[in-house]
Coordinates of C-alpha atoms in Angstrom, one line a residue:
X1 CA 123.2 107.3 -18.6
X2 CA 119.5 105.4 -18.8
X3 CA 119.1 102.5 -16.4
X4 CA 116.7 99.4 -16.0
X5 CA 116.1 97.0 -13.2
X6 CA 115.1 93.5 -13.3
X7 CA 113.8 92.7 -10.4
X8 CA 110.4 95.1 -9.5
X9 CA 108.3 93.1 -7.4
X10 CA 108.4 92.4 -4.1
X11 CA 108.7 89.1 -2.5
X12 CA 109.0 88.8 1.9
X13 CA 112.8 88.9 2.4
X14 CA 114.0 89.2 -1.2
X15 CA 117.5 91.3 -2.3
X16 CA 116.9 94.2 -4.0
X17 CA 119.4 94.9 -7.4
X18 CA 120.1 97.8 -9.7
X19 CA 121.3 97.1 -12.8
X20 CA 122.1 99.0 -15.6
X21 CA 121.1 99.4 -19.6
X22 CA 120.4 101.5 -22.0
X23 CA 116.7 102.4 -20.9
X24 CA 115.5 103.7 -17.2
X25 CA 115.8 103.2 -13.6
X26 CA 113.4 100.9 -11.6
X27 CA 114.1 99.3 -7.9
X28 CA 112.8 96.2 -7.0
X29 CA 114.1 92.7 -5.4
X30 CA 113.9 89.0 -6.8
X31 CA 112.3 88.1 -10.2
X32 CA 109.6 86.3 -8.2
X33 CA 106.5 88.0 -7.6
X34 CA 103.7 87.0 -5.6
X35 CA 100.5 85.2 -7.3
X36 CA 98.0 87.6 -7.3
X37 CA 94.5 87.9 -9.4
X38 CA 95.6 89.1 -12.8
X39 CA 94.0 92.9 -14.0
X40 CA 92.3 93.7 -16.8
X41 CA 94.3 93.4 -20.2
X42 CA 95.5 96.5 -20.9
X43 CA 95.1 98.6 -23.8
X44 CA 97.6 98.7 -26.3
X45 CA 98.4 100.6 -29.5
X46 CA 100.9 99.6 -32.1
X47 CA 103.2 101.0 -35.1
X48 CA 102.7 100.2 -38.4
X49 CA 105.1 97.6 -39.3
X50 CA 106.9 97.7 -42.6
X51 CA 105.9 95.5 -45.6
X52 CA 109.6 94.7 -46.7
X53 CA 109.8 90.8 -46.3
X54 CA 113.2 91.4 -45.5
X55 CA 112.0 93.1 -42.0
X56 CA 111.3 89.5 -40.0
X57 CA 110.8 91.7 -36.9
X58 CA 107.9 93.8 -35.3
X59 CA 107.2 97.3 -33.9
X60 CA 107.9 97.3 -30.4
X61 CA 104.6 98.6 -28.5
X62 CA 104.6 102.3 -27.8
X63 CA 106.7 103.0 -24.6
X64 CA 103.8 104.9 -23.0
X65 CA 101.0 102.2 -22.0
X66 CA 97.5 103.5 -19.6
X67 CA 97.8 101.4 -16.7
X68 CA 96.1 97.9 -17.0
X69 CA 93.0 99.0 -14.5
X70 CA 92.6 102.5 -16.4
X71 CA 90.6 103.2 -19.5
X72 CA 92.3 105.3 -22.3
X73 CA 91.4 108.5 -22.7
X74 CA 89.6 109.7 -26.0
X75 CA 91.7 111.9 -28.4
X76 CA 91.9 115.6 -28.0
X77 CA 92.3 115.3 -31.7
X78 CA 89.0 114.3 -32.6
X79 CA 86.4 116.4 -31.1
X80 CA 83.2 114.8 -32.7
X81 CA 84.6 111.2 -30.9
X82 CA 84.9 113.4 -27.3
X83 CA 81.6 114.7 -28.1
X84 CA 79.7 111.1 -28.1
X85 CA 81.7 109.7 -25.8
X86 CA 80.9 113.1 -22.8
X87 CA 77.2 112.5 -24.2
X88 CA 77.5 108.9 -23.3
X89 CA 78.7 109.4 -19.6
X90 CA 75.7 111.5 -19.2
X91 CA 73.0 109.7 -20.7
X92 CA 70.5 109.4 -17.8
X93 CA 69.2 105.9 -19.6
X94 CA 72.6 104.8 -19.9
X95 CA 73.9 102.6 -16.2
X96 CA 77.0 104.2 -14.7
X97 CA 80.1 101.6 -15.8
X98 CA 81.4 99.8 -12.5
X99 CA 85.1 100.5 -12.1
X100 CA 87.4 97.3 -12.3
X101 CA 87.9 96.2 -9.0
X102 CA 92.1 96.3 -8.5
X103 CA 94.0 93.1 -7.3
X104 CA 94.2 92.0 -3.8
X105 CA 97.2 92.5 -1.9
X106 CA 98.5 89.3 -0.9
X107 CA 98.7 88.0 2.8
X108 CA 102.7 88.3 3.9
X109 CA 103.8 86.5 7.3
X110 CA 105.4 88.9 9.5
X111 CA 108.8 88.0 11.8
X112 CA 108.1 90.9 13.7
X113 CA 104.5 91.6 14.1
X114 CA 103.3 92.6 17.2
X115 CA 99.8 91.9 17.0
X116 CA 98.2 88.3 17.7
X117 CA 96.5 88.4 13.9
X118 CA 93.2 88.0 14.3
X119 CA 92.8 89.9 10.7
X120 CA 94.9 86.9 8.9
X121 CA 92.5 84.1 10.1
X122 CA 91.5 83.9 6.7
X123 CA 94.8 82.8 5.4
X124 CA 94.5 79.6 7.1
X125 CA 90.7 78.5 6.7
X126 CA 90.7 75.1 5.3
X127 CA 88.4 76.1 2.5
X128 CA 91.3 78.1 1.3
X129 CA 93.4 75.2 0.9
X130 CA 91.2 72.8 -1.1
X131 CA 93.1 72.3 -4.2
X132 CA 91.3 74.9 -7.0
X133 CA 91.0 73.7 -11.0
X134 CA 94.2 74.8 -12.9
X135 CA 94.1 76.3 -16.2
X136 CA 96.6 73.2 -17.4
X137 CA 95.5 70.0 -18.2
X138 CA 96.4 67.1 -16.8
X139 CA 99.6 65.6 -17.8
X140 CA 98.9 61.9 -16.9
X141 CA 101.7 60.5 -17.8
X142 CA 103.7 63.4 -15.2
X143 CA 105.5 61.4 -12.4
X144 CA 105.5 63.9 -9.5
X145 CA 107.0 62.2 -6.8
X146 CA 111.0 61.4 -6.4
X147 CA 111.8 58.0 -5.7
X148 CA 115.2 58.9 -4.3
X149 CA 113.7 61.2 -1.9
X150 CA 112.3 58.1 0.4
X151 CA 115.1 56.1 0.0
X152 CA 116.9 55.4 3.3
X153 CA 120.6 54.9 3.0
X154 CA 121.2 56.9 -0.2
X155 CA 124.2 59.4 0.3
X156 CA 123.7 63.2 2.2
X157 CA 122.0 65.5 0.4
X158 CA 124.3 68.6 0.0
X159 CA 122.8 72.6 0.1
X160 CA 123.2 75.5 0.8
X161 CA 121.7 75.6 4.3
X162 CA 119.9 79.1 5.5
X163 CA 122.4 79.7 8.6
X164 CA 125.1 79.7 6.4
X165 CA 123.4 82.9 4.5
X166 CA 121.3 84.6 7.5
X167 CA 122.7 84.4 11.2
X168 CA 123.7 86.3 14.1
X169 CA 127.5 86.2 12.9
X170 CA 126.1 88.8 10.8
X171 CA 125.4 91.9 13.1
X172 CA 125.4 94.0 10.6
X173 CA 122.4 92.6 8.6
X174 CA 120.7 90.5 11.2
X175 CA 119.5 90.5 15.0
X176 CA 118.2 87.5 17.2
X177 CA 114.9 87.4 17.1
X178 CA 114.3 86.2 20.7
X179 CA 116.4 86.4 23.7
X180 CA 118.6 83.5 25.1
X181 CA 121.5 81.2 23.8
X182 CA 119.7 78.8 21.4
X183 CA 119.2 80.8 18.3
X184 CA 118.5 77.7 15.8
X185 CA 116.2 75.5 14.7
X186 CA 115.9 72.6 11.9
X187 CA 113.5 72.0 9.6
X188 CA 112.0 68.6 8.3
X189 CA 111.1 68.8 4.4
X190 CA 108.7 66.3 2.8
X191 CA 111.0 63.6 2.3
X192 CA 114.0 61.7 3.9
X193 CA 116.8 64.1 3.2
X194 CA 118.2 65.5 6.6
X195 CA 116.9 68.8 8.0
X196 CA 118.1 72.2 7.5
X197 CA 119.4 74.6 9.6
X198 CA 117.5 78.0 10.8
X199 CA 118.8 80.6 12.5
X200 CA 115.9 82.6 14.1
X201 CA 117.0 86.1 13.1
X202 CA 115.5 88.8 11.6
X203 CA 117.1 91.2 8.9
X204 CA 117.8 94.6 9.7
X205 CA 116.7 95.4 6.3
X206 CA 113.5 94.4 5.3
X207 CA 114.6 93.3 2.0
X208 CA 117.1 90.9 2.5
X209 CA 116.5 87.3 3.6
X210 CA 114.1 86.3 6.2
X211 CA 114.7 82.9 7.6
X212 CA 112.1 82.6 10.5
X213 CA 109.2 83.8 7.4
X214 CA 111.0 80.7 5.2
X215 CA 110.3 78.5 8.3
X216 CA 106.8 79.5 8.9
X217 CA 105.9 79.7 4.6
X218 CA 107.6 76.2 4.3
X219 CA 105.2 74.6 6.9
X220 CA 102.0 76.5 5.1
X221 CA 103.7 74.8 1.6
X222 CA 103.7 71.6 2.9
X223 CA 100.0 71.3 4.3
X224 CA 98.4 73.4 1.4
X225 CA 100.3 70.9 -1.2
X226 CA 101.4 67.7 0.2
X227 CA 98.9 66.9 2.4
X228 CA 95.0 66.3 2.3
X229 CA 92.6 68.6 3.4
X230 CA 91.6 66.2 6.4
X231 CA 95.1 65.9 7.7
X232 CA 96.3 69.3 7.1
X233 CA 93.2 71.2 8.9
X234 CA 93.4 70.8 12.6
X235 CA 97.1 70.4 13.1
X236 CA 98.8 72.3 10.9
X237 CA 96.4 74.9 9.9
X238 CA 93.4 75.5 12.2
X239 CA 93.0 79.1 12.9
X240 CA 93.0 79.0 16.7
X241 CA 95.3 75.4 17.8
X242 CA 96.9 75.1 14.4
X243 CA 101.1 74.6 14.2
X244 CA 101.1 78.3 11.9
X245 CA 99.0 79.8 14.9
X246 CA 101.4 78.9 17.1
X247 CA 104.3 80.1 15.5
X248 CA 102.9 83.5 14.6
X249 CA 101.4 83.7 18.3
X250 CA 104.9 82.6 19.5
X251 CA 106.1 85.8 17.2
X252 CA 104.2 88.3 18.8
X253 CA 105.0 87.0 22.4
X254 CA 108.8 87.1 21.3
X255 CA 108.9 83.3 23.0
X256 CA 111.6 81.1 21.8
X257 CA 110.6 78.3 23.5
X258 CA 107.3 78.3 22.2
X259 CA 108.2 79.0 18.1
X260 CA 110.8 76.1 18.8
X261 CA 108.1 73.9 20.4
X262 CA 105.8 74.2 17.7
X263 CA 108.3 74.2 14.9
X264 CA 109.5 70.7 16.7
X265 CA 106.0 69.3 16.5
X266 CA 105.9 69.9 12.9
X267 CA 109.1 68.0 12.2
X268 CA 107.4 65.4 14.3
X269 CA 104.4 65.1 12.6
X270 CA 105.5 65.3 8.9
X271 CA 108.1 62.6 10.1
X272 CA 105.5 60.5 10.9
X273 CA 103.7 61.3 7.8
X274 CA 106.8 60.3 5.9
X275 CA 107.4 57.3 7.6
X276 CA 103.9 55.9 7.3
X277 CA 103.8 57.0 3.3
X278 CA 101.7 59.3 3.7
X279 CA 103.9 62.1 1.7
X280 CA 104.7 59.5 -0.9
X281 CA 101.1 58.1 -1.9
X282 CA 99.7 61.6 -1.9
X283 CA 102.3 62.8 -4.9
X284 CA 102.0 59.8 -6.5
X285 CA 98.5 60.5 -7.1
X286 CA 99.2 63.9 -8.0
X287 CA 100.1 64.9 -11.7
X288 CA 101.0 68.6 -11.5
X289 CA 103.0 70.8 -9.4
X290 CA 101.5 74.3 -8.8
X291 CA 102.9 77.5 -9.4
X292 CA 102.9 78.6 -5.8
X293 CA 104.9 75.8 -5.2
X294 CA 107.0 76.1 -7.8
X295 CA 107.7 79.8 -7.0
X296 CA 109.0 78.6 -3.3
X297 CA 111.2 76.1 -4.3
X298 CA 112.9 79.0 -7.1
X299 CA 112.6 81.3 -4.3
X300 CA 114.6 79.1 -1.9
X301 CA 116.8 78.8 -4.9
X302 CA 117.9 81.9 -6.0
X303 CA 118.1 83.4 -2.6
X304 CA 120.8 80.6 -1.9
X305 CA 122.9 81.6 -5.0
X306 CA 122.2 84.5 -7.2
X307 CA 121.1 86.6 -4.6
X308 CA 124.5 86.1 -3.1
X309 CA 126.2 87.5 -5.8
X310 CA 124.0 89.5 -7.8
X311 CA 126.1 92.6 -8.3
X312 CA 127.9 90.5 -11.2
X313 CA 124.8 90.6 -13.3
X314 CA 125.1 94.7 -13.5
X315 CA 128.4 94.1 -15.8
X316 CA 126.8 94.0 -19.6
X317 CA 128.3 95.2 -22.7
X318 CA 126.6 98.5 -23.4
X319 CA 125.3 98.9 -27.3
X320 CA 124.5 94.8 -27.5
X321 CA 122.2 91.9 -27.2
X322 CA 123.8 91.3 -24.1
X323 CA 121.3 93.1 -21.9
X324 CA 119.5 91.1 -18.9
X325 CA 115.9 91.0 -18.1
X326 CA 113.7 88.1 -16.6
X327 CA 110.2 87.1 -17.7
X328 CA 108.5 86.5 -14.1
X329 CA 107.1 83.3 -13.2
X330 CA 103.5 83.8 -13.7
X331 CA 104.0 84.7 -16.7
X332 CA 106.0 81.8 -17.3
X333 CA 103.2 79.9 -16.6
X334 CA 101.1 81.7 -18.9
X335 CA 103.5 80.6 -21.6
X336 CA 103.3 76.9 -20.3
X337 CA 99.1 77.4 -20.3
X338 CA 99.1 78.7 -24.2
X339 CA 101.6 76.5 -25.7
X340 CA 100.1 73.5 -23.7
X341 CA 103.7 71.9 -23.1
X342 CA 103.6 68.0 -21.9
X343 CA 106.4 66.5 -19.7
X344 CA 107.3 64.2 -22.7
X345 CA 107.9 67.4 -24.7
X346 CA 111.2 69.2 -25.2
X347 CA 111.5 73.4 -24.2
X348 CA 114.3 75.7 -25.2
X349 CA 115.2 78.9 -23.7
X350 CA 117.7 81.0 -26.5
X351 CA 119.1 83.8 -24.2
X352 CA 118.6 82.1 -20.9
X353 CA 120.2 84.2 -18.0
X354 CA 120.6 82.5 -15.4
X355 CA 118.2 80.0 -15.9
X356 CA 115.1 80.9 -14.0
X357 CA 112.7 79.6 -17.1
X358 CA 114.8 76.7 -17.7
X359 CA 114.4 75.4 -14.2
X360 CA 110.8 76.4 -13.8
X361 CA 110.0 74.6 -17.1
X362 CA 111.9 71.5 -15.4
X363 CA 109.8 71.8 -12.4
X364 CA 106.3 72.7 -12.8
X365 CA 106.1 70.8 -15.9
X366 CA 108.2 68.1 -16.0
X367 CA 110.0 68.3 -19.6
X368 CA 113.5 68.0 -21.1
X369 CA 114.8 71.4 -20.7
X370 CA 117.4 73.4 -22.1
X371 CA 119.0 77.0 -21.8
X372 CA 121.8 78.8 -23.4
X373 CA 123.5 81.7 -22.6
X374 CA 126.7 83.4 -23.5
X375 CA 126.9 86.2 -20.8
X376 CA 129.9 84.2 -18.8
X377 CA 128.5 86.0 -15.7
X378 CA 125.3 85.0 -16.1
X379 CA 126.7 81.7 -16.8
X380 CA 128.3 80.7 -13.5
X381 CA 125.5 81.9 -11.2
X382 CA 123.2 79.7 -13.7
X383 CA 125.5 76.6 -12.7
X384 CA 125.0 77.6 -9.3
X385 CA 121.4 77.8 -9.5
X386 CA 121.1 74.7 -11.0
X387 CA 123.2 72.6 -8.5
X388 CA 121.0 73.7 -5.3
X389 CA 118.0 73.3 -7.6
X390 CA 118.4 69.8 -8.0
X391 CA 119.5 69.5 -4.0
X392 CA 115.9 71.8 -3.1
X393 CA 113.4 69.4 -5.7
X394 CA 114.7 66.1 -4.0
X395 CA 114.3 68.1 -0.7
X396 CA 110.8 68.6 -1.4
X397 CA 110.2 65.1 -3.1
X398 CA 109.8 66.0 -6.2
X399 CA 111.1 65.0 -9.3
X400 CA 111.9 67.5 -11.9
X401 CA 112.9 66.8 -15.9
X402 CA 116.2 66.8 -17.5
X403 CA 117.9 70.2 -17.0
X404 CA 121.1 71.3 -19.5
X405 CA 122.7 74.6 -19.3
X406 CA 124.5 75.8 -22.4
X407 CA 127.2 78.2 -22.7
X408 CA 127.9 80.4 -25.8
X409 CA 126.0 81.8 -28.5
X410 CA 123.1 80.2 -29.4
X411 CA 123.5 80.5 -33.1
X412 CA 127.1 78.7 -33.2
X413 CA 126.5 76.2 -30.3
X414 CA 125.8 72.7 -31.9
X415 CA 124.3 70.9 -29.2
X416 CA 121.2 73.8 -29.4
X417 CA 121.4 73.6 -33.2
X418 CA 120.7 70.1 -32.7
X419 CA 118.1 70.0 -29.9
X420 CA 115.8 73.0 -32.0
X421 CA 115.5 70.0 -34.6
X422 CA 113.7 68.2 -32.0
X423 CA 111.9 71.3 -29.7
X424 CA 108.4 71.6 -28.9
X425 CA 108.6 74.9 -27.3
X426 CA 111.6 77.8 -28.0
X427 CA 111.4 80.8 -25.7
X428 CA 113.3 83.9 -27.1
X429 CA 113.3 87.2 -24.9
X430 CA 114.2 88.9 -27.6
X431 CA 113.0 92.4 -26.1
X432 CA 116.5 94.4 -26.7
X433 CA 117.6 92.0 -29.8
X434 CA 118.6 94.2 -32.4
X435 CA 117.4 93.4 -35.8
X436 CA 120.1 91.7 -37.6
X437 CA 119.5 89.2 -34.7
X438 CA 116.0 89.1 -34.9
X439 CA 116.9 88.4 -38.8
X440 CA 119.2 86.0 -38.0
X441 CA 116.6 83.9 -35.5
X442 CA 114.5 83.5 -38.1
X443 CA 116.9 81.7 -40.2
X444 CA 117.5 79.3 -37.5
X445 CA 114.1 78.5 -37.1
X446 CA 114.1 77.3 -40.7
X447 CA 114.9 73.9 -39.2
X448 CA 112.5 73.4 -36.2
X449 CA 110.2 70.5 -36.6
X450 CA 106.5 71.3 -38.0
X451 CA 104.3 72.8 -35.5
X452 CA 106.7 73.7 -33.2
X453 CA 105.7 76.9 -31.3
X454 CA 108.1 79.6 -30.6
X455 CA 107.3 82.4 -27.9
X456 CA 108.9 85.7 -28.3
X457 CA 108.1 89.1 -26.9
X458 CA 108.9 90.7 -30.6
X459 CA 107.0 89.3 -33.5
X460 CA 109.0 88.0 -36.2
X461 CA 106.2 88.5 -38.5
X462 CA 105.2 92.3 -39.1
X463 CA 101.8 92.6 -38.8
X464 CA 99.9 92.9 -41.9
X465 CA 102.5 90.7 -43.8
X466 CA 100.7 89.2 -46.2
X467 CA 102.4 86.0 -49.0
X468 CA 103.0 88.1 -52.5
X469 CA 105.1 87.1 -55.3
X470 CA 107.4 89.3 -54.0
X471 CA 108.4 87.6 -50.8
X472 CA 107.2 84.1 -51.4
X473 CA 111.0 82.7 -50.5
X474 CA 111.0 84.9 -47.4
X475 CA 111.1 82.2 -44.1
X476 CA 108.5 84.3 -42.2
X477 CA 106.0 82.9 -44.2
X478 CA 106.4 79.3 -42.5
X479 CA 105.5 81.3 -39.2
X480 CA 101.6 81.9 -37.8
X481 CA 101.8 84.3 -35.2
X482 CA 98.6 84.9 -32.8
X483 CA 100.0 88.1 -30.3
X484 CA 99.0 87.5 -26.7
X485 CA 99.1 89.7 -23.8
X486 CA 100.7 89.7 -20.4
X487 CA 99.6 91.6 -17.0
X488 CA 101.6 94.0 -15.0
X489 CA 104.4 92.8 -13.1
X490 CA 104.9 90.0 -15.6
X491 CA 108.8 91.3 -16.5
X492 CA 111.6 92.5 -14.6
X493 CA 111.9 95.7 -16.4
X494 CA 108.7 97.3 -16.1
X495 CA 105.6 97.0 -13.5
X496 CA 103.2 97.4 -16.9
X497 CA 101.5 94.9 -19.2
X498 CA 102.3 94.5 -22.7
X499 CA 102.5 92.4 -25.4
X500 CA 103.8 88.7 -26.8
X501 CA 103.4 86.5 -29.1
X502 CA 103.4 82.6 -29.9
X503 CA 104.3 81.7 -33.5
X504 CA 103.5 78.2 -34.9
X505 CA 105.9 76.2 -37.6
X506 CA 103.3 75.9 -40.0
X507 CA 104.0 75.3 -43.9
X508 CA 100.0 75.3 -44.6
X509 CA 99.6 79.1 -45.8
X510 CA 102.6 79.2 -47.9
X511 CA 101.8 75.7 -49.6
X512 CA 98.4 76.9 -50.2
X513 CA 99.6 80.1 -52.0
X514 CA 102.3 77.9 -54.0
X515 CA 99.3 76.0 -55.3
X516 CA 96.2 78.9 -55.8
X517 CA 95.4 79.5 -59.3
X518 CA 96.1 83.6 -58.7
X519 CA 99.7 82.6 -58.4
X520 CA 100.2 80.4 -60.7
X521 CA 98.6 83.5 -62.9
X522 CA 100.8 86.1 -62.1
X523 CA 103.8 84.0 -62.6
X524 CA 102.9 83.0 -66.0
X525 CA 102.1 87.2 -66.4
X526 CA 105.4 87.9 -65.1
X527 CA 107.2 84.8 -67.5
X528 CA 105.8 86.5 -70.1
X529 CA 106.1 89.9 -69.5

């Protein structure tokens, strides 16, 4: 039977799945992948899509696509083109093409390094840390900061704490990390919530979850993000005294006492930061979350809850709709970029798993968002997600938008039939929708507001559809499509780019047609006739 995985990437400490479809086999961990510079687009080729109005859905992109950093190859087919283009390769007067220089590999901490790290200095040079422009404009009427979170007094925040998932009552997946009896530390978060619990382990597969790298990443977080570049430098990130240093150098001594030490001066420090308002002023000048710390906070998330009981999402009904897949969050934030989505707008996910996109829309931009799915397994680890979601943003003093989490289908459920009246933004992975769905989709979106843009990895528009007399009443015609492109690792069931596409609710083409003299001609022809 064909296979298909959802989670290729790696991400430091992340659970690895197999899950089965109706397509291939891929291996990977979490849906999370690592920011990286994005490759060239790559070339694509499509299928001629049919003209029957009828047909509201679009060719899917061949299955074969050259990688995103190689060029395609001419046709064997047409020997004159192969002529030109060997003639051009060798033209003395012509300048050799430079090849496309391939993505870095990003920087991962290491538990168990044994070297001191002189080659990751870079990682923690100050100039690396300066905030860089975003592609997203600024949403000034974002509130970043969460008021609760530096309130004293205000009931225990409950989560799910890492020694409760990673610790040395686990032999089997996890050994100490240092000699001696006091395995544990707690970590300070940027706000008043209590500390959480670290066991200082290390996982016998390199896969699973790493608590001493969430310690260390969490510190780098917080001074790349919450603090200023003046108070983050020296003491938390200076590439020979900095807190990081330490803990690294403490790493490759195997000291406990001195990874303790420094992890108990950063709990210090930030304590003092939060008790002076130094946390709190900084996000409440700030108007965006990144993505990088969006991704750790869904990271934290999902290793906390789906991760735990993953093997549930493998059970699908074979020959359906009901087939599981995750759009990654960088490409998320693509989607976030082109629509332009505001924190006083409203997103829908139809077909949303369990929930990844909904709370990423939540967090990074700040909206009303809403999700439903009807996959009952899917379902539960969604609740799950979303509990210790909620916990992790007040954690981290932040203050995401409304979250609601439907159950069911999407084209009964009347809470969703309602809210599309109102969306800004629907998201449909509608990548193994069969076509009476895709038929039916279109349908509902008959009653989403004008200008509401809907985001789909299948057009609902064939490509050279054109408004004829023949199809005038069709709904596709209140749809303007503009087809995008995503890089690799941008999905959970393939490592390769491919295509999308953003469709607009806009009644302007079909109006003008209504009203163009050749029309009104041909319908006074065919009155006639």
């Amino acid at each position: 039977m064909p296979f298909i995985d959802f989670f290729p990437n790696h991400t430091p400490g992340a659970k690895r799945v197999i899950i089965q479809s109706k397509r291939r086999l891929y291996k990977g961990p979490l849906p999370f992948a690592p920011v990286t510079a994005a490759p060239p687009v790559p070339i694509r080729t499509f299928h001629r899509v049919h003209d029957n109005p009828r047909d509201c859905h679009a060719s899917v992109p061949k299955d074969v696509v050259p990688p995103p950093t190689k060029r395609a190859r001419p046709s064997s087919q047409d020997s004159a083109r192969k002529a030109r283009k060997t003639t051009t390769r060798s033209s003395p007067n012509r300048a050799p093409r430079k090849s496309p220089k391939k993505s870095p590999k990003p920087e991962v901490l290491s538990s168990d390094s044994e070297s001191d790290g002189d080659g990751d200095i870079d990682l923690f040079d100050p100039k690396k840390i300066v905030a860089r422009p975003s592609d997203h404009s600024v949403d000034e009427d974002r509130i970043i900061e969460s008021s609760a979170a530096f309130e004293t007094g205000t009931e225990e925040l409950k989560f799910v704490e890492a020694i409760s998932i990673a610790s040395v009552e686990k032999p089997t997946s996890y050994k100490p990390a240092f000699e001696g009896d006091n395995v544990e530390v707690t970590l300070q978060y940027p706000s008043v919530s209590k500390k959480e619990l670290f066991a200082l382990v290390i996982p016998n597969d390199k896969e699973d979850f790493a608590p001493i790298e969430e310690v260390i990443k969490v510190i780098q977080t917080v001074a790349q993000h919450y603090l200023k570049t003046s108070e983050s430098k020296e003491l938390f990130l200076d590439p020979s005294n900095g807190i990081v240093r330490a803990l690294r150098r403490a790493l490759s001594r195997k000291s406990q006492r001195e990874f303790a030490a420094g992890v108990e001066k950063y709990n210090k420090s930030i304590s003092d930061m939060i008790a002076d308002g130094t946390i709190a002023r900084n996000l409440a000048n700030l108007h965006t979350i990144s993505l990088p710390l969006t991704e750790q906070i869904l990271v934290q998330t999902y290793a906390r809850t789906v991760s735990l009981k993953v093997d549930t999402l493998k059970k699908y009904e074979n020959g359906s709709d009901n087939v599981y897949g995750e759009l990654l969050p960088r490409f998320v934030d693509q989607i976030f970029k082109d629509t332009g989505i505001k924190s006083n707008q409203i997103f829908v996910d139809l077909g949303s798993g369990v929930g990844n996109v909904v709370l990423q829309a939540a967090l990074q931009v700040g909206c009303e968002s809403w999700g439903c799915e009807m996959m009952e397994n899917a379902c539960e680890l969604a609740t799950l997600q979303e509990t210790e979601f909620t916990a992790r943003c007040r954690l981290w003093g932040l203050q995401p938008g409304e979250i609601h989490l439907e159950r069911g289908d999407f084209l009964e459920n009347s809470k969703i039939a309602k809210i599309l009246q109102k969306a800004d933004v629907v998201l449909v992975n509608n990548q193994a929708f069969t076509p009476e769905l895709n038929n039916k989709l279109v349908n509902l979106f008959l009653d989403l507001k004008e200008g509401c843009q809907i985001v789909s990895l299948k057009s609902f528009v064939p490509h050279d559809h054109k408004i004829n007399v023949r199809n005038v009443n069709s709904p596709i015609n209140l749809l303007s499509v503009q087809p995008k492109e995503y890089f690799s690792d941008s999905v959970s069931w393939t490592n390769a780019g491919g295509s999308y596409f953003v469709a607009k609710k806009d009644s302007s083409n079909l109006k003008a047609f209504s009203e163009s003299p050749t029309r009104s001609l041909r319908s006074r022809t065919r009155r006639s006739g």
